[in-house]
PDB file of C-alpha atoms in Angstrom:
ATOM      1  CA  MET A   1       0.008   0.039   0.262  1.00 81.00           C
ATOM      2  CA  ARG A   2       2.813   2.534   0.909  1.00 81.00           C
ATOM      3  CA  GLU A   3       4.724   1.510  -2.203  1.00 85.00           C
ATOM      4  CA  LEU A   4       1.737   2.043  -4.296  1.00 90.00           C
ATOM      5  CA  VAL A   5       1.004   5.911  -2.367  1.00 91.00           C
ATOM      6  CA  VAL A   6       4.972   6.716  -3.495  1.00 89.00           C
ATOM      7  CA  GLN A   7       4.658   5.368  -6.886  1.00 90.00           C
ATOM      8  CA  VAL A   8       1.507   7.331  -7.773  1.00 93.00           C
ATOM      9  CA  SER A   9       2.658  10.728  -5.967  1.00 93.00           C
ATOM     10  CA  PHE A  10       6.034  10.351  -8.040  1.00 93.00           C
ATOM     11  CA  ALA A  11       3.899  10.151 -10.675  1.00 94.00           C
ATOM     12  CA  LEU A  12       1.914  12.779  -9.955  1.00 95.00           C
ATOM     13  CA  TYR A  13       4.643  15.002  -9.426  1.00 95.00           C
ATOM     14  CA  ALA A  14       6.944  14.311 -12.478  1.00 95.00           C
ATOM     15  CA  ALA A  15       4.039  15.087 -14.525  1.00 95.00           C
ATOM     16  CA  LEU A  16       3.474  18.527 -12.907  1.00 95.00           C
ATOM     17  CA  THR A  17       7.239  18.931 -13.410  1.00 95.00           C
ATOM     18  CA  LEU A  18       7.332  18.321 -17.167  1.00 95.00           C
ATOM     19  CA  GLY A  19       3.721  19.493 -17.498  1.00 95.00           C
ATOM     20  CA  GLY A  20       4.633  22.961 -15.968  1.00 95.00           C
ATOM     21  CA  ALA A  21       7.777  23.011 -17.742  1.00 95.00           C
ATOM     22  CA  VAL A  22       6.488  22.405 -21.267  1.00 94.00           C
ATOM     23  CA  TRP A  23       4.056  24.752 -20.621  1.00 94.00           C
ATOM     24  CA  ALA A  24       6.467  27.374 -19.389  1.00 93.00           C
ATOM     25  CA  VAL A  25       8.618  27.052 -22.543  1.00 92.00           C
ATOM     26  CA  THR A  26       5.321  26.807 -25.450  1.00 90.00           C
ATOM     27  CA  ALA A  27       3.303  29.725 -23.730  1.00 89.00           C
ATOM     28  CA  LYS A  28       2.523  32.907 -26.219  1.00 85.00           C
ATOM     29  CA  SER A  29       2.418  35.398 -23.410  1.00 87.00           C
ATOM     30  CA  LEU A  30       5.381  35.861 -21.269  1.00 88.00           C
ATOM     31  CA  VAL A  31       2.921  35.969 -17.703  1.00 89.00           C
ATOM     32  CA  ARG A  32       2.158  32.341 -18.197  1.00 91.00           C
ATOM     33  CA  ALA A  33       5.054  30.752 -19.063  1.00 92.00           C
ATOM     34  CA  LEU A  34       6.140  32.264 -15.645  1.00 93.00           C
ATOM     35  CA  LEU A  35       3.043  30.588 -14.040  1.00 94.00           C
ATOM     36  CA  GLY A  36       4.872  27.442 -16.395  1.00 95.00           C
ATOM     37  CA  LEU A  37       7.970  28.001 -14.034  1.00 95.00           C
ATOM     38  CA  THR A  38       6.418  28.133 -11.286  1.00 95.00           C
ATOM     39  CA  LEU A  39       4.195  24.934 -10.921  1.00 95.00           C
ATOM     40  CA  SER A  40       7.666  22.570 -12.434  1.00 96.00           C
ATOM     41  CA  LEU A  41       9.271  24.665  -9.554  1.00 95.00           C
ATOM     42  CA  MET A  42       6.384  23.663  -6.846  1.00 95.00           C
ATOM     43  CA  GLY A  43       6.651  20.214  -8.665  1.00 95.00           C
ATOM     44  CA  VAL A  44      10.359  19.882  -8.240  1.00 95.00           C
ATOM     45  CA  ALA A  45       9.557  21.079  -4.365  1.00 95.00           C
ATOM     46  CA  ALA A  46       7.323  17.867  -3.814  1.00 95.00           C
ATOM     47  CA  LEU A  47       9.867  15.183  -5.623  1.00 94.00           C
ATOM     48  CA  TYR A  48      12.371  16.817  -2.863  1.00 94.00           C
ATOM     49  CA  VAL A  49       9.736  15.863  -0.035  1.00 93.00           C
ATOM     50  CA  LEU A  50       9.511  12.645  -2.160  1.00 91.00           C
ATOM     51  CA  ILE A  51      12.731  11.931  -1.470  1.00 89.00           C
ATOM     52  CA  ALA A  52      13.411  12.531   2.042  1.00 88.00           C
ATOM     53  CA  ALA A  53      14.970  16.234   1.653  1.00 89.00           C
ATOM     54  CA  PRO A  54      12.596  18.531   3.570  1.00 90.00           C
ATOM     55  CA  LEU A  55      15.057  21.360   3.590  1.00 92.00           C
ATOM     56  CA  VAL A  56      15.851  21.400  -0.023  1.00 92.00           C
ATOM     57  CA  ALA A  57      12.178  21.403  -0.855  1.00 94.00           C
ATOM     58  CA  LEU A  58      11.812  24.598   1.675  1.00 93.00           C
ATOM     59  CA  MET A  59      14.609  26.148   0.475  1.00 92.00           C
ATOM     60  CA  GLN A  60      13.247  25.790  -3.226  1.00 92.00           C
ATOM     61  CA  ILE A  61      10.139  27.065  -2.734  1.00 94.00           C
ATOM     62  CA  LEU A  62      11.557  30.297  -0.820  1.00 93.00           C
ATOM     63  CA  ILE A  63      14.397  31.011  -3.133  1.00 91.00           C
ATOM     64  CA  TYR A  64      12.852  30.331  -6.207  1.00 90.00           C
ATOM     65  CA  VAL A  65       9.299  30.849  -5.971  1.00 90.00           C
ATOM     66  CA  GLY A  66       9.592  33.468  -3.392  1.00 90.00           C
ATOM     67  CA  ALA A  67      12.742  35.134  -5.548  1.00 90.00           C
ATOM     68  CA  VAL A  68      13.786  34.379  -8.440  1.00 91.00           C
ATOM     69  CA  VAL A  69      10.567  34.387 -10.013  1.00 92.00           C
ATOM     70  CA  VAL A  70       9.386  37.516  -8.529  1.00 92.00           C
ATOM     71  CA  LEU A  71      12.184  39.067 -10.284  1.00 90.00           C
ATOM     72  CA  ILE A  72      11.577  37.278 -13.653  1.00 90.00           C
ATOM     73  CA  PHE A  73       8.352  39.060 -13.088  1.00 90.00           C
ATOM     74  CA  PHE A  74      10.025  42.276 -12.625  1.00 87.00           C
ATOM     75  CA  ALA A  75      12.089  41.714 -16.034  1.00 85.00           C
ATOM     76  CA  ILE A  76       8.821  41.491 -17.473  1.00 86.00           C
ATOM     77  CA  MET A  77       7.484  44.407 -16.220  1.00 86.00           C
ATOM     78  CA  LEU A  78      10.538  46.250 -17.013  1.00 81.00           C
ATOM     79  CA  THR A  79       9.986  45.176 -20.507  1.00 80.00           C
ATOM     80  CA  ARG A  80       6.751  45.109 -20.623  1.00 71.00           C
ATOM     81  CA  ALA A  81       5.897  46.828 -24.004  1.00 51.00           C
ATOM     82  CA  GLN A  82       6.683  44.825 -26.375  1.00 53.00           C
ATOM     83  CA  ALA A  83       7.041  41.459 -24.508  1.00 49.00           C
ATOM     84  CA  GLU A  84       3.468  40.026 -26.801  1.00 54.00           C
ATOM     85  CA  GLN A  85       4.848  40.624 -30.061  1.00 55.00           C
ATOM     86  CA  GLU A  86       8.245  39.545 -29.210  1.00 52.00           C
ATOM     87  CA  GLU A  87       7.071  36.079 -28.630  1.00 55.00           C
ATOM     88  CA  ALA A  88       3.895  36.512 -31.300  1.00 54.00           C
ATOM     89  CA  GLY A  89       6.029  37.195 -33.855  1.00 56.00           C
ATOM     90  CA  ALA A  90       7.562  34.699 -36.341  1.00 56.00           C
ATOM     91  CA  ARG A  91       6.841  31.940 -35.738  1.00 63.00           C
ATOM     92  CA  ASP A  92       8.832  29.780 -37.976  1.00 73.00           C
ATOM     93  CA  THR A  93       8.611  25.826 -37.877  1.00 83.00           C
ATOM     94  CA  GLY A  94      11.971  25.460 -38.979  1.00 83.00           C
ATOM     95  CA  ARG A  95      13.243  26.823 -35.655  1.00 84.00           C
ATOM     96  CA  TYR A  96      11.422  24.266 -33.641  1.00 87.00           C
ATOM     97  CA  LEU A  97      12.494  21.824 -35.243  1.00 89.00           C
ATOM     98  CA  ARG A  98      16.150  22.147 -34.782  1.00 89.00           C
ATOM     99  CA  ALA A  99      15.382  23.779 -31.123  1.00 89.00           C
ATOM    100  CA  GLY A 100      13.623  19.964 -30.578  1.00 90.00           C
ATOM    101  CA  ALA A 101      16.453  18.257 -32.192  1.00 91.00           C
ATOM    102  CA  ALA A 102      19.123  19.984 -30.155  1.00 92.00           C
ATOM    103  CA  GLY A 103      17.613  19.405 -26.922  1.00 91.00           C
ATOM    104  CA  LEU A 104      16.078  15.578 -27.420  1.00 92.00           C
ATOM    105  CA  ALA A 105      19.781  15.155 -28.742  1.00 93.00           C
ATOM    106  CA  VAL A 106      21.781  16.157 -25.424  1.00 93.00           C
ATOM    107  CA  ALA A 107      19.317  14.552 -23.099  1.00 92.00           C
ATOM    108  CA  GLY A 108      19.106  11.287 -24.745  1.00 92.00           C
ATOM    109  CA  LEU A 109      22.523  11.311 -25.051  1.00 93.00           C
ATOM    110  CA  LEU A 110      23.017  11.439 -21.482  1.00 92.00           C
ATOM    111  CA  ALA A 111      19.388   9.635 -20.804  1.00 91.00           C
ATOM    112  CA  ALA A 112      20.771   6.644 -23.088  1.00 91.00           C
ATOM    113  CA  ALA A 113      24.267   5.957 -21.105  1.00 91.00           C
ATOM    114  CA  CYS A 114      22.677   6.522 -17.766  1.00 88.00           C
ATOM    115  CA  LEU A 115      20.448   3.678 -19.250  1.00 87.00           C
ATOM    116  CA  ARG A 116      23.361   1.603 -20.238  1.00 88.00           C
ATOM    117  CA  HIS A 117      25.703   2.509 -17.358  1.00 85.00           C
ATOM    118  CA  GLY A 118      24.239   4.021 -14.384  1.00 76.00           C
ATOM    119  CA  PRO A 119      24.526   2.194 -10.749  1.00 74.00           C
ATOM    120  CA  LYS A 120      22.713  -0.177  -9.866  1.00 72.00           C
ATOM    121  CA  ILE A 121      21.667   0.395  -6.243  1.00 73.00           C
ATOM    122  CA  SER A 122      18.454   0.519  -4.677  1.00 64.00           C
ATOM    123  CA  GLY A 123      19.080   2.336  -1.862  1.00 68.00           C
ATOM    124  CA  THR A 124      16.118   4.323   0.396  1.00 76.00           C
ATOM    125  CA  ALA A 125      16.362   7.814   0.842  1.00 78.00           C
ATOM    126  CA  SER A 126      17.319   8.322   4.753  1.00 82.00           C
ATOM    127  CA  GLU A 127      16.169  11.490   5.833  1.00 84.00           C
ATOM    128  CA  ILE A 128      19.034  13.763   7.949  1.00 86.00           C
ATOM    129  CA  PRO A 129      18.868  16.918  10.244  1.00 87.00           C
ATOM    130  CA  PRO A 130      19.340  20.184   9.114  1.00 88.00           C
ATOM    131  CA  SER A 131      22.751  20.354  11.594  1.00 89.00           C
ATOM    132  CA  ASP A 132      24.304  18.158   9.578  1.00 88.00           C
ATOM    133  CA  ILE A 133      24.091  20.281   6.289  1.00 89.00           C
ATOM    134  CA  GLY A 134      24.605  22.920   8.281  1.00 90.00           C
ATOM    135  CA  ALA A 135      28.192  21.084   9.145  1.00 90.00           C
ATOM    136  CA  ALA A 136      29.097  20.718   6.181  1.00 88.00           C
ATOM    137  CA  PHE A 137      28.837  24.507   5.256  1.00 89.00           C
ATOM    138  CA  LEU A 138      31.081  25.293   8.206  1.00 91.00           C
ATOM    139  CA  GLY A 139      33.321  22.696   8.562  1.00 88.00           C
ATOM    140  CA  PRO A 140      35.022  21.173   5.485  1.00 89.00           C
ATOM    141  CA  TYR A 141      32.993  23.261   2.292  1.00 90.00           C
ATOM    142  CA  VAL A 142      33.093  26.809   4.397  1.00 92.00           C
ATOM    143  CA  LEU A 143      35.004  28.440   1.404  1.00 92.00           C
ATOM    144  CA  GLY A 144      32.065  27.308  -1.251  1.00 89.00           C
ATOM    145  CA  PHE A 145      29.967  28.767   1.072  1.00 90.00           C
ATOM    146  CA  GLU A 146      32.058  32.041   1.732  1.00 93.00           C
ATOM    147  CA  VAL A 147      32.650  32.248  -2.097  1.00 93.00           C
ATOM    148  CA  ILE A 148      28.672  31.848  -3.323  1.00 92.00           C
ATOM    149  CA  SER A 149      28.010  34.997  -0.840  1.00 92.00           C
ATOM    150  CA  VAL A 150      30.834  36.844  -2.647  1.00 95.00           C
ATOM    151  CA  VAL A 151      29.359  35.923  -5.748  1.00 94.00           C
ATOM    152  CA  LEU A 152      25.639  36.848  -4.810  1.00 93.00           C
ATOM    153  CA  PHE A 153      27.736  40.199  -3.648  1.00 94.00           C
ATOM    154  CA  ALA A 154      29.409  40.346  -6.796  1.00 94.00           C
ATOM    155  CA  ALA A 155      26.088  39.835  -8.965  1.00 93.00           C
ATOM    156  CA  MET A 156      24.203  42.676  -6.640  1.00 91.00           C
ATOM    157  CA  ALA A 157      26.752  44.913  -7.110  1.00 92.00           C
ATOM    158  CA  GLY A 158      26.594  44.766 -10.690  1.00 91.00           C
ATOM    159  CA  ALA A 159      23.112  45.188 -10.996  1.00 90.00           C
ATOM    160  CA  VAL A 160      23.159  47.740  -9.363  1.00 89.00           C
ATOM    161  CA  VAL A 161      26.015  49.442 -11.743  1.00 89.00           C
ATOM    162  CA  LEU A 162      24.253  48.444 -14.700  1.00 85.00           C
ATOM    163  CA  ALA A 163      20.786  49.657 -14.085  1.00 81.00           C
ATOM    164  CA  PHE A 164      21.917  52.840 -12.519  1.00 81.00           C
ATOM    165  CA  GLU A 165      20.799  55.790 -14.759  1.00 71.00           C
ATOM    166  CA  ARG A 166      24.116  57.880 -14.716  1.00 70.00           C
ATOM    167  CA  ARG A 167      22.918  61.673 -14.517  1.00 63.00           C
ATOM    168  CA  LYS A 168      25.326  62.693 -17.942  1.00 64.00           C
ATOM    169  CA  PRO A 169      25.863  66.912 -17.550  1.00 60.00           C
ATOM    170  CA  ARG A 170      24.228  67.831 -21.381  1.00 54.00           C
TER     171      ARG A 170
ATOM    172  CA  MET B   1      13.310   0.370 -12.732  1.00 74.00           C
ATOM    173  CA  SER B   2      15.543   1.902  -9.829  1.00 83.00           C
ATOM    174  CA  PRO B   3      14.210   5.015  -8.459  1.00 84.00           C
ATOM    175  CA  LEU B   4      17.438   6.527  -9.276  1.00 87.00           C
ATOM    176  CA  LEU B   5      16.846   5.747 -12.603  1.00 89.00           C
ATOM    177  CA  LEU B   6      13.486   7.564 -12.809  1.00 90.00           C
ATOM    178  CA  TYR B   7      14.716  10.691 -11.430  1.00 92.00           C
ATOM    179  CA  GLN B   8      17.265  10.647 -13.401  1.00 92.00           C
ATOM    180  CA  LEU B   9      14.648  10.550 -16.223  1.00 93.00           C
ATOM    181  CA  VAL B  10      12.359  13.632 -14.753  1.00 94.00           C
ATOM    182  CA  ALA B  11      16.254  15.440 -14.880  1.00 95.00           C
ATOM    183  CA  PHE B  12      16.676  14.799 -18.283  1.00 95.00           C
ATOM    184  CA  GLY B  13      13.386  15.441 -19.658  1.00 94.00           C
ATOM    185  CA  LEU B  14      14.068  19.586 -17.506  1.00 95.00           C
ATOM    186  CA  LEU B  15      17.209  19.442 -19.118  1.00 95.00           C
ATOM    187  CA  ALA B  16      15.272  18.878 -23.003  1.00 95.00           C
ATOM    188  CA  VAL B  17      12.760  21.088 -22.287  1.00 95.00           C
ATOM    189  CA  GLY B  18      14.847  23.669 -21.045  1.00 95.00           C
ATOM    190  CA  LEU B  19      17.185  23.749 -23.761  1.00 95.00           C
ATOM    191  CA  PHE B  20      14.291  23.953 -26.523  1.00 94.00           C
ATOM    192  CA  GLY B  21      13.204  27.069 -24.938  1.00 93.00           C
ATOM    193  CA  LEU B  22      16.396  28.300 -24.724  1.00 92.00           C
ATOM    194  CA  LEU B  23      16.236  27.758 -28.837  1.00 91.00           C
ATOM    195  CA  SER B  24      12.861  28.526 -29.705  1.00 89.00           C
ATOM    196  CA  ARG B  25      11.826  31.649 -27.751  1.00 87.00           C
ATOM    197  CA  SER B  26      12.691  34.883 -29.279  1.00 83.00           C
ATOM    198  CA  SER B  27      13.114  37.070 -26.418  1.00 86.00           C
ATOM    199  CA  LEU B  28      15.371  37.346 -23.526  1.00 87.00           C
ATOM    200  CA  VAL B  29      12.832  36.797 -20.569  1.00 89.00           C
ATOM    201  CA  GLY B  30      11.721  33.931 -22.198  1.00 90.00           C
ATOM    202  CA  MET B  31      15.340  32.321 -22.361  1.00 91.00           C
ATOM    203  CA  LEU B  32      15.862  33.373 -18.988  1.00 92.00           C
ATOM    204  CA  ILE B  33      12.922  31.361 -17.657  1.00 93.00           C
ATOM    205  CA  SER B  34      14.110  28.533 -20.028  1.00 94.00           C
ATOM    206  CA  VAL B  35      17.673  28.580 -18.352  1.00 94.00           C
ATOM    207  CA  GLU B  36      16.031  28.055 -14.870  1.00 93.00           C
ATOM    208  CA  LEU B  37      14.139  25.035 -16.180  1.00 94.00           C
ATOM    209  CA  MET B  38      17.593  23.475 -16.607  1.00 94.00           C
ATOM    210  CA  LEU B  39      19.594  24.790 -13.479  1.00 94.00           C
ATOM    211  CA  ASN B  40      16.193  23.229 -11.839  1.00 94.00           C
ATOM    212  CA  GLY B  41      17.202  19.666 -13.476  1.00 94.00           C
ATOM    213  CA  ALA B  42      20.670  20.179 -12.279  1.00 94.00           C
ATOM    214  CA  GLY B  43      19.501  20.285  -8.818  1.00 94.00           C
ATOM    215  CA  LEU B  44      16.735  17.601  -8.833  1.00 94.00           C
ATOM    216  CA  SER B  45      19.806  15.264 -10.508  1.00 93.00           C
ATOM    217  CA  ILE B  46      21.771  16.385  -7.652  1.00 93.00           C
ATOM    218  CA  VAL B  47      19.737  15.727  -4.835  1.00 93.00           C
ATOM    219  CA  ALA B  48      18.677  12.454  -6.164  1.00 91.00           C
ATOM    220  CA  ALA B  49      22.315  10.893  -6.764  1.00 89.00           C
ATOM    221  CA  GLY B  50      22.816  12.073  -3.190  1.00 89.00           C
ATOM    222  CA  GLN B  51      19.967  10.616  -1.521  1.00 88.00           C
ATOM    223  CA  LEU B  52      19.636   7.423  -3.418  1.00 87.00           C
ATOM    224  CA  THR B  53      23.550   6.322  -3.405  1.00 85.00           C
ATOM    225  CA  PRO B  54      25.928   5.725  -0.308  1.00 84.00           C
ATOM    226  CA  MET B  55      27.460   8.498  -0.578  1.00 82.00           C
ATOM    227  CA  PRO B  56      27.112  11.007   2.092  1.00 82.00           C
ATOM    228  CA  ASP B  57      23.010  13.196   1.934  1.00 83.00           C
ATOM    229  CA  GLU B  58      24.496  16.512   3.387  1.00 86.00           C
ATOM    230  CA  LEU B  59      26.884  16.640   0.386  1.00 89.00           C
ATOM    231  CA  GLY B  60      23.761  16.462  -2.209  1.00 89.00           C
ATOM    232  CA  GLN B  61      21.922  18.892  -0.387  1.00 91.00           C
ATOM    233  CA  ALA B  62      24.781  20.891   0.261  1.00 91.00           C
ATOM    234  CA  ALA B  63      25.570  21.201  -3.448  1.00 91.00           C
ATOM    235  CA  ALA B  64      21.804  21.449  -4.921  1.00 92.00           C
ATOM    236  CA  LEU B  65      22.003  24.852  -1.917  1.00 91.00           C
ATOM    237  CA  PHE B  66      25.029  25.946  -3.861  1.00 91.00           C
ATOM    238  CA  VAL B  67      23.009  25.532  -6.814  1.00 91.00           C
ATOM    239  CA  MET B  68      20.121  27.638  -5.883  1.00 92.00           C
ATOM    240  CA  GLY B  69      22.037  30.248  -4.643  1.00 91.00           C
ATOM    241  CA  LEU B  70      24.164  30.911  -7.894  1.00 91.00           C
ATOM    242  CA  ALA B  71      20.655  30.566 -10.079  1.00 91.00           C
ATOM    243  CA  ALA B  72      19.547  33.409  -8.159  1.00 91.00           C
ATOM    244  CA  ALA B  73      22.835  35.224  -8.548  1.00 93.00           C
ATOM    245  CA  GLU B  74      22.638  34.653 -12.351  1.00 91.00           C
ATOM    246  CA  SER B  75      18.637  36.129 -12.447  1.00 91.00           C
ATOM    247  CA  THR B  76      19.660  39.206 -10.930  1.00 91.00           C
ATOM    248  CA  LEU B  77      22.538  39.770 -13.604  1.00 91.00           C
ATOM    249  CA  VAL B  78      20.761  38.585 -16.196  1.00 90.00           C
ATOM    250  CA  LEU B  79      17.481  40.850 -14.923  1.00 89.00           C
ATOM    251  CA  ALA B  80      19.997  44.068 -15.082  1.00 89.00           C
ATOM    252  CA  ILE B  81      21.511  43.009 -19.035  1.00 88.00           C
ATOM    253  CA  VAL B  82      18.100  42.684 -20.140  1.00 88.00           C
ATOM    254  CA  TYR B  83      16.712  46.501 -18.907  1.00 86.00           C
ATOM    255  CA  VAL B  84      19.892  47.527 -20.173  1.00 86.00           C
ATOM    256  CA  VAL B  85      19.081  45.974 -23.599  1.00 85.00           C
ATOM    257  CA  ARG B  86      15.452  47.500 -23.548  1.00 84.00           C
ATOM    258  CA  LYS B  87      16.798  51.173 -23.062  1.00 83.00           C
ATOM    259  CA  ARG B  88      19.494  50.773 -24.720  1.00 81.00           C
ATOM    260  CA  PHE B  89      18.019  48.529 -27.937  1.00 79.00           C
ATOM    261  CA  GLY B  90      14.090  49.494 -27.198  1.00 76.00           C
ATOM    262  CA  SER B  91      12.714  45.450 -27.077  1.00 75.00           C
ATOM    263  CA  ALA B  92      14.081  42.478 -24.980  1.00 75.00           C
ATOM    264  CA  ALA B  93      14.498  40.319 -28.471  1.00 78.00           C
ATOM    265  CA  SER B  94      17.582  38.204 -28.556  1.00 76.00           C
ATOM    266  CA  ASP B  95      17.069  39.443 -32.598  1.00 75.00           C
ATOM    267  CA  ALA B  96      17.449  42.743 -31.691  1.00 74.00           C
ATOM    268  CA  VAL B  97      20.849  42.795 -30.101  1.00 76.00           C
ATOM    269  CA  SER B  98      23.269  42.599 -32.873  1.00 73.00           C
ATOM    270  CA  GLU B  99      24.281  45.454 -34.687  1.00 71.00           C
ATOM    271  CA  LEU B 100      26.488  43.322 -36.810  1.00 68.00           C
ATOM    272  CA  ARG B 101      23.942  42.131 -39.496  1.00 64.00           C
ATOM    273  CA  GLY B 102      25.576  39.092 -40.950  1.00 59.00           C
TER     274      GLY B 102
END
């Protein structure tokens, strides 16, 4: 019974994730594409919960849905004026075919390699306390932890410098 | 099929869809959305590999949190770039940002 529930919920969440992703790349309106992206992110968060990583699922919702999606929404609003006709114009099928072929080729190659040479293990996921992740961050991986904060600072400062309106004397 | 394989296949699906969107979208914001999808696939794959193999679990989860931090930094910068492109070229389509006509 428990197995069945897990399998059914995995199928549901995987369908939600991939369906949201397909909606995000095919929707004509960018706001609808963003809604599809949010659905997909929520599906991935549910998959994280299913694999016994609730902290990562919480961070996924907090960072992606709470921050990144809002940022992209700001980007849509700041470039609103012509967003509609940019996506509406020039629907040539050749471009779609080439893009689909490229995506399928890369992912299919990786999937074939994974199917043939993937590790033959059937481990069960176990939940670990968040303090272990904190110990990993402040123990052996403290350099990466500090570097990510420097990267975030550099990105913020770069964004401010780029978007800052210079008042040139004319 | 093992659970690890199923999770990797979902991640590859996200990668394929994101790559398709990156190549077929014509607006910069749409391309940013596709890149976020691909990064999500990467995070899902990393966490699944960390949880379902004998490697230490906290390693995979910490790596996924790194990916999230990088995605946040990247989207901040892309937002600023899209804003500047919109101001300078009058449109946020990727075709507009080519001054050299080939």
